[in-house]
Amino acid sequence: MIRLFFIALMLMISPHVAAEGIDALSITTNPDGSQEYSVTLQVLAIMTAMSFIPAAVIMMTSFTRIIIVLAILRQAIGLQQSPSNQILLGMSLFLTFFIMAPIFGQINDDAVQPYLNEKMTSIEALNVAKEPIKTFMLSQTRIKDLETFAKIAGYDKLNAPEDTPFMVIIPAFVTSELQTAFIIGFMFFIPFLIVDLVVASVLMAMGMMMLSPMIVSLPFKIMLFVLVDGWGLVMGTLARSFGLGT
């Protein structure tokens, strides 16, 4: 119903469109055989792609590893609601922008700006923009995961990881990120687990078996985390895990 309303409105504003056709919705074939879409179709494609931006930010960047590590860290300390989910998401998002800034800058210089300056077509810009993201994901993806998804997709004979199709790299990258995030989270969990064991042993030796060890160990874990500059270590470790500062 809404579509019919907008079509009728367009016809009332521009009656000649009905007779001559909508030239803005067109596909042009270039001499080399490639196709170029009109600006209207490009805008439609961009608006449709915007619905996939959250999934792309989560699954094709460093966001997944960061949010999982921070969630495990909060659980290790014993804090259920502090920092809140909104704060963890905000920290993860801005740290993701910090880590991905060189990649986004390269995409802007090599694809976005040439496209805006009409030096390349939309298809060429899209193909150029995929390369930095593909290189980043390959650098963080384990060969084992890449081979697993390549075999599932039927690509048994690939000469190099760079030859792997983009749609195969994405699930392999996400799997590797989950594995890496749990490894880093486990390393952060160990010191707090030791504090819990020590406090539980002391309370049991003192005969205070009715007192919950979590109540006593929580202040000590927070104090330990603050004294060692925990947030700085966590953020620095996450950034360096992607190759920054090395």
Tab-separated table of C-alpha atoms in Angstrom:
chain	number	residue	atom	x	y	z
A	1	MET	CA	0.000	0.000	0.000
A	2	ILE	CA	2.824	2.370	0.853
A	3	ARG	CA	4.618	1.491	-2.399
A	4	LEU	CA	1.494	2.302	-4.438
A	5	PHE	CA	1.222	5.639	-2.653
A	6	PHE	CA	4.803	6.604	-3.504
A	7	ILE	CA	4.408	5.473	-7.142
A	8	ALA	CA	1.259	7.552	-7.490
A	9	LEU	CA	3.006	10.515	-5.902
A	10	MET	CA	5.909	10.226	-8.366
A	11	LEU	CA	3.517	10.088	-11.298
A	12	MET	CA	1.674	13.202	-10.092
A	13	ILE	CA	4.928	15.113	-9.669
A	14	SER	CA	6.423	13.998	-12.990
A	15	PRO	CA	3.692	12.939	-15.427
A	16	HIS	CA	6.204	12.522	-18.243
A	17	VAL	CA	7.824	9.640	-16.376
A	18	ALA	CA	4.903	7.362	-17.242
A	19	ALA	CA	5.408	7.964	-20.955
A	20	GLU	CA	9.192	7.906	-21.118
A	21	GLY	CA	9.964	5.324	-18.426
A	22	ILE	CA	12.088	5.671	-15.327
A	23	ASP	CA	15.566	6.258	-16.744
A	24	ALA	CA	17.091	6.382	-13.277
A	25	LEU	CA	16.476	2.641	-12.849
A	26	SER	CA	18.870	1.295	-15.448
A	27	ILE	CA	21.838	-1.004	-15.896
A	28	THR	CA	24.580	0.010	-18.328
A	29	THR	CA	26.860	-2.544	-19.956
A	30	ASN	CA	30.419	-1.282	-20.360
A	31	PRO	CA	32.599	-2.111	-23.398
A	32	ASP	CA	34.615	-4.620	-21.332
A	33	GLY	CA	31.462	-6.592	-20.486
A	34	SER	CA	31.068	-5.326	-16.926
A	35	GLN	CA	27.841	-3.703	-15.805
A	36	GLU	CA	27.316	-0.388	-14.041
A	37	TYR	CA	24.135	0.416	-12.140
A	38	SER	CA	22.388	3.749	-12.077
A	39	VAL	CA	22.663	6.017	-9.057
A	40	THR	CA	19.131	5.137	-7.964
A	41	LEU	CA	19.892	1.432	-7.879
A	42	GLN	CA	23.193	2.129	-6.104
A	43	VAL	CA	21.379	4.110	-3.410
A	44	LEU	CA	18.821	1.300	-3.083
A	45	ALA	CA	21.627	-1.247	-2.698
A	46	ILE	CA	23.375	0.913	-0.086
A	47	MET	CA	20.172	1.370	1.927
A	48	THR	CA	19.568	-2.391	1.809
A	49	ALA	CA	23.168	-3.117	2.834
A	50	MET	CA	22.842	-0.826	5.853
A	51	SER	CA	20.649	-3.457	7.513
A	52	PHE	CA	23.648	-5.813	7.434
A	53	ILE	CA	26.077	-3.298	8.959
A	54	PRO	CA	25.560	-4.488	12.572
A	55	ALA	CA	26.245	-8.095	11.557
A	56	ALA	CA	29.313	-7.005	9.564
A	57	VAL	CA	30.682	-4.975	12.485
A	58	ILE	CA	30.200	-7.910	14.845
A	59	MET	CA	31.425	-10.744	12.624
A	60	MET	CA	34.025	-9.187	10.318
A	61	THR	CA	35.988	-7.025	12.751
A	62	SER	CA	37.693	-7.363	16.123
A	63	PHE	CA	34.407	-6.817	17.990
A	64	THR	CA	33.675	-10.507	18.658
A	65	ARG	CA	36.968	-11.212	20.421
A	66	ILE	CA	36.794	-8.051	22.526
A	67	ILE	CA	33.224	-8.441	23.820
A	68	ILE	CA	33.740	-12.105	24.728
A	69	VAL	CA	36.950	-11.399	26.644
A	70	LEU	CA	35.339	-8.527	28.554
A	71	ALA	CA	32.312	-10.662	29.420
A	72	ILE	CA	34.538	-13.480	30.704
A	73	LEU	CA	36.579	-10.949	32.689
A	74	ARG	CA	33.464	-9.600	34.394
A	75	GLN	CA	32.406	-13.121	35.260
A	76	ALA	CA	35.887	-13.934	36.608
A	77	ILE	CA	35.865	-10.939	38.926
A	78	GLY	CA	32.437	-11.953	40.185
A	79	LEU	CA	30.574	-8.804	39.202
A	80	GLN	CA	27.245	-9.650	37.611
A	81	GLN	CA	26.060	-6.210	36.503
A	82	SER	CA	29.110	-3.954	36.720
A	83	PRO	CA	30.277	-2.866	34.244
A	84	SER	CA	26.837	-3.061	32.678
A	85	ASN	CA	26.177	-4.601	29.284
A	86	GLN	CA	25.844	-1.147	27.729
A	87	ILE	CA	29.278	-0.134	28.992
A	88	LEU	CA	30.865	-3.372	27.771
A	89	LEU	CA	29.278	-2.928	24.350
A	90	GLY	CA	30.435	0.694	24.179
A	91	MET	CA	33.986	-0.215	25.208
A	92	SER	CA	34.067	-3.037	22.672
A	93	LEU	CA	32.720	-0.824	19.892
A	94	PHE	CA	35.180	2.034	20.380
A	95	LEU	CA	38.123	-0.335	20.858
A	96	THR	CA	37.042	-2.001	17.616
A	97	PHE	CA	37.131	1.376	15.832
A	98	PHE	CA	40.598	1.974	17.286
A	99	ILE	CA	41.930	-1.400	16.111
A	100	MET	CA	40.223	-1.258	12.706
A	101	ALA	CA	41.161	2.400	12.018
A	102	PRO	CA	44.044	1.521	9.632
A	103	ILE	CA	41.758	-0.849	7.717
A	104	PHE	CA	38.951	1.695	7.481
A	105	GLY	CA	41.448	4.369	6.432
A	106	GLN	CA	42.774	2.186	3.644
A	107	ILE	CA	39.254	1.464	2.424
A	108	ASN	CA	38.473	5.166	2.422
A	109	ASP	CA	41.642	6.062	0.487
A	110	ASP	CA	41.534	3.208	-2.037
A	111	ALA	CA	37.804	2.757	-2.629
A	112	VAL	CA	35.477	5.370	-1.126
A	113	GLN	CA	37.287	8.524	-2.227
A	114	PRO	CA	37.987	7.310	-5.812
A	115	TYR	CA	34.337	6.310	-6.106
A	116	LEU	CA	33.114	9.687	-4.824
A	117	ASN	CA	35.478	11.401	-7.264
A	118	GLU	CA	34.083	9.228	-10.073
A	119	LYS	CA	37.466	7.627	-10.743
A	120	MET	CA	36.048	4.097	-10.469
A	121	THR	CA	32.680	2.417	-10.741
A	122	SER	CA	30.662	1.116	-7.796
A	123	ILE	CA	31.552	-2.507	-8.606
A	124	GLU	CA	35.260	-1.680	-8.808
A	125	ALA	CA	35.066	0.236	-5.523
A	126	LEU	CA	33.348	-2.703	-3.828
A	127	ASN	CA	35.988	-5.146	-5.040
A	128	VAL	CA	38.790	-2.856	-3.868
A	129	ALA	CA	37.123	-2.285	-0.490
A	130	LYS	CA	36.907	-6.030	0.158
A	131	GLU	CA	40.654	-6.585	-0.073
A	132	PRO	CA	41.750	-4.852	3.196
A	133	ILE	CA	38.986	-6.618	5.134
A	134	LYS	CA	39.922	-9.930	3.539
A	135	THR	CA	43.590	-9.433	4.393
A	136	PHE	CA	42.725	-8.573	7.993
A	137	MET	CA	40.510	-11.619	8.449
A	138	LEU	CA	43.063	-13.954	6.888
A	139	SER	CA	45.749	-12.646	9.251
A	140	GLN	CA	43.573	-13.598	12.245
A	141	THR	CA	42.197	-16.891	10.912
A	142	ARG	CA	43.720	-20.254	11.730
A	143	ILE	CA	44.658	-22.432	8.764
A	144	LYS	CA	42.784	-25.349	10.335
A	145	ASP	CA	39.507	-23.427	10.417
A	146	LEU	CA	40.071	-22.127	6.897
A	147	GLU	CA	40.668	-25.633	5.566
A	148	THR	CA	37.620	-26.978	7.397
A	149	PHE	CA	35.175	-24.517	5.868
A	150	ALA	CA	36.874	-24.714	2.474
A	151	LYS	CA	36.297	-28.476	2.416
A	152	ILE	CA	32.694	-28.045	3.526
A	153	ALA	CA	32.139	-25.573	0.674
A	154	GLY	CA	33.832	-27.904	-1.819
A	155	TYR	CA	37.055	-25.938	-2.335
A	156	ASP	CA	39.539	-28.766	-1.874
A	157	LYS	CA	42.215	-27.420	-4.217
A	158	LEU	CA	43.268	-23.929	-3.189
A	159	ASN	CA	46.827	-22.859	-3.953
A	160	ALA	CA	47.000	-20.257	-1.168
A	161	PRO	CA	44.770	-18.871	1.601
A	162	GLU	CA	44.407	-15.686	-0.466
A	163	ASP	CA	42.521	-17.716	-3.088
A	164	THR	CA	39.792	-18.634	-0.597
A	165	PRO	CA	36.405	-17.099	-1.461
A	166	PHE	CA	35.196	-14.292	0.754
A	167	MET	CA	32.141	-16.198	1.966
A	168	VAL	CA	34.352	-19.047	3.178
A	169	ILE	CA	36.728	-16.745	5.033
A	170	ILE	CA	33.953	-15.152	7.138
A	171	PRO	CA	32.809	-18.298	9.060
A	172	ALA	CA	36.428	-19.448	9.419
A	173	PHE	CA	37.355	-16.038	10.827
A	174	VAL	CA	34.469	-16.061	13.315
A	175	THR	CA	35.410	-19.570	14.495
A	176	SER	CA	39.026	-18.523	15.001
A	177	GLU	CA	37.947	-15.400	16.874
A	178	LEU	CA	35.825	-17.477	19.257
A	179	GLN	CA	38.754	-19.804	19.900
A	180	THR	CA	41.186	-16.937	20.510
A	181	ALA	CA	38.718	-15.075	22.734
A	182	PHE	CA	38.234	-18.097	24.991
A	183	ILE	CA	41.992	-18.630	25.255
A	184	ILE	CA	42.581	-14.998	26.290
A	185	GLY	CA	39.596	-15.121	28.651
A	186	PHE	CA	40.969	-18.274	30.288
A	187	MET	CA	44.315	-16.566	30.913
A	188	PHE	CA	42.517	-13.653	32.595
A	189	PHE	CA	40.374	-16.056	34.632
A	190	ILE	CA	43.281	-17.912	36.308
A	191	PRO	CA	44.436	-15.195	38.792
A	192	PHE	CA	40.904	-14.601	40.070
A	193	LEU	CA	40.321	-18.334	40.392
A	194	ILE	CA	43.452	-18.606	42.556
A	195	VAL	CA	42.150	-15.827	44.830
A	196	ASP	CA	38.836	-17.672	45.192
A	197	LEU	CA	40.622	-20.920	46.110
A	198	VAL	CA	42.862	-19.205	48.657
A	199	VAL	CA	39.960	-17.405	50.330
A	200	ALA	CA	37.844	-20.579	50.388
A	201	SER	CA	40.721	-22.536	51.970
A	202	VAL	CA	41.291	-19.863	54.640
A	203	LEU	CA	37.602	-19.682	55.527
A	204	MET	CA	37.373	-23.451	55.775
A	205	ALA	CA	40.474	-23.561	57.994
A	206	MET	CA	38.901	-20.933	60.262
A	207	GLY	CA	35.687	-22.917	60.478
A	208	MET	CA	33.613	-20.301	58.669
A	209	MET	CA	31.970	-22.767	56.333
A	210	MET	CA	28.638	-20.919	56.421
A	211	LEU	CA	30.194	-17.745	55.031
A	212	SER	CA	30.188	-17.538	51.232
A	213	PRO	CA	33.764	-17.284	49.845
A	214	MET	CA	32.481	-15.017	47.048
A	215	ILE	CA	31.534	-12.297	49.535
A	216	VAL	CA	35.045	-12.258	51.003
A	217	SER	CA	37.034	-12.773	47.810
A	218	LEU	CA	35.253	-10.075	45.764
A	219	PRO	CA	36.958	-7.086	47.472
A	220	PHE	CA	40.344	-8.790	47.189
A	221	LYS	CA	39.830	-9.490	43.460
A	222	ILE	CA	38.783	-5.902	42.798
A	223	MET	CA	41.782	-4.623	44.778
A	224	LEU	CA	44.131	-6.950	42.879
A	225	PHE	CA	42.670	-5.855	39.546
A	226	VAL	CA	43.076	-2.169	40.397
A	227	LEU	CA	46.616	-2.524	41.796
A	228	VAL	CA	47.940	-4.199	38.639
A	229	ASP	CA	46.195	-1.607	36.393
A	230	GLY	CA	43.882	-4.299	35.104
A	231	TRP	CA	41.933	-2.289	32.536
A	232	GLY	CA	45.122	-1.016	30.949
A	233	LEU	CA	46.516	-4.539	30.747
A	234	VAL	CA	43.290	-5.940	29.316
A	235	MET	CA	42.900	-3.255	26.646
A	236	GLY	CA	46.586	-3.389	25.741
A	237	THR	CA	46.522	-7.180	25.479
A	238	LEU	CA	43.453	-7.115	23.248
A	239	ALA	CA	44.981	-4.468	20.961
A	240	ARG	CA	48.329	-6.291	20.739
A	241	SER	CA	46.559	-9.578	20.012
A	242	PHE	CA	45.612	-8.088	16.629
A	243	GLY	CA	49.185	-7.054	15.871
A	244	LEU	CA	49.011	-3.419	17.029
A	245	GLY	CA	52.130	-2.072	18.718
A	246	THR	CA	54.325	-4.960	17.607
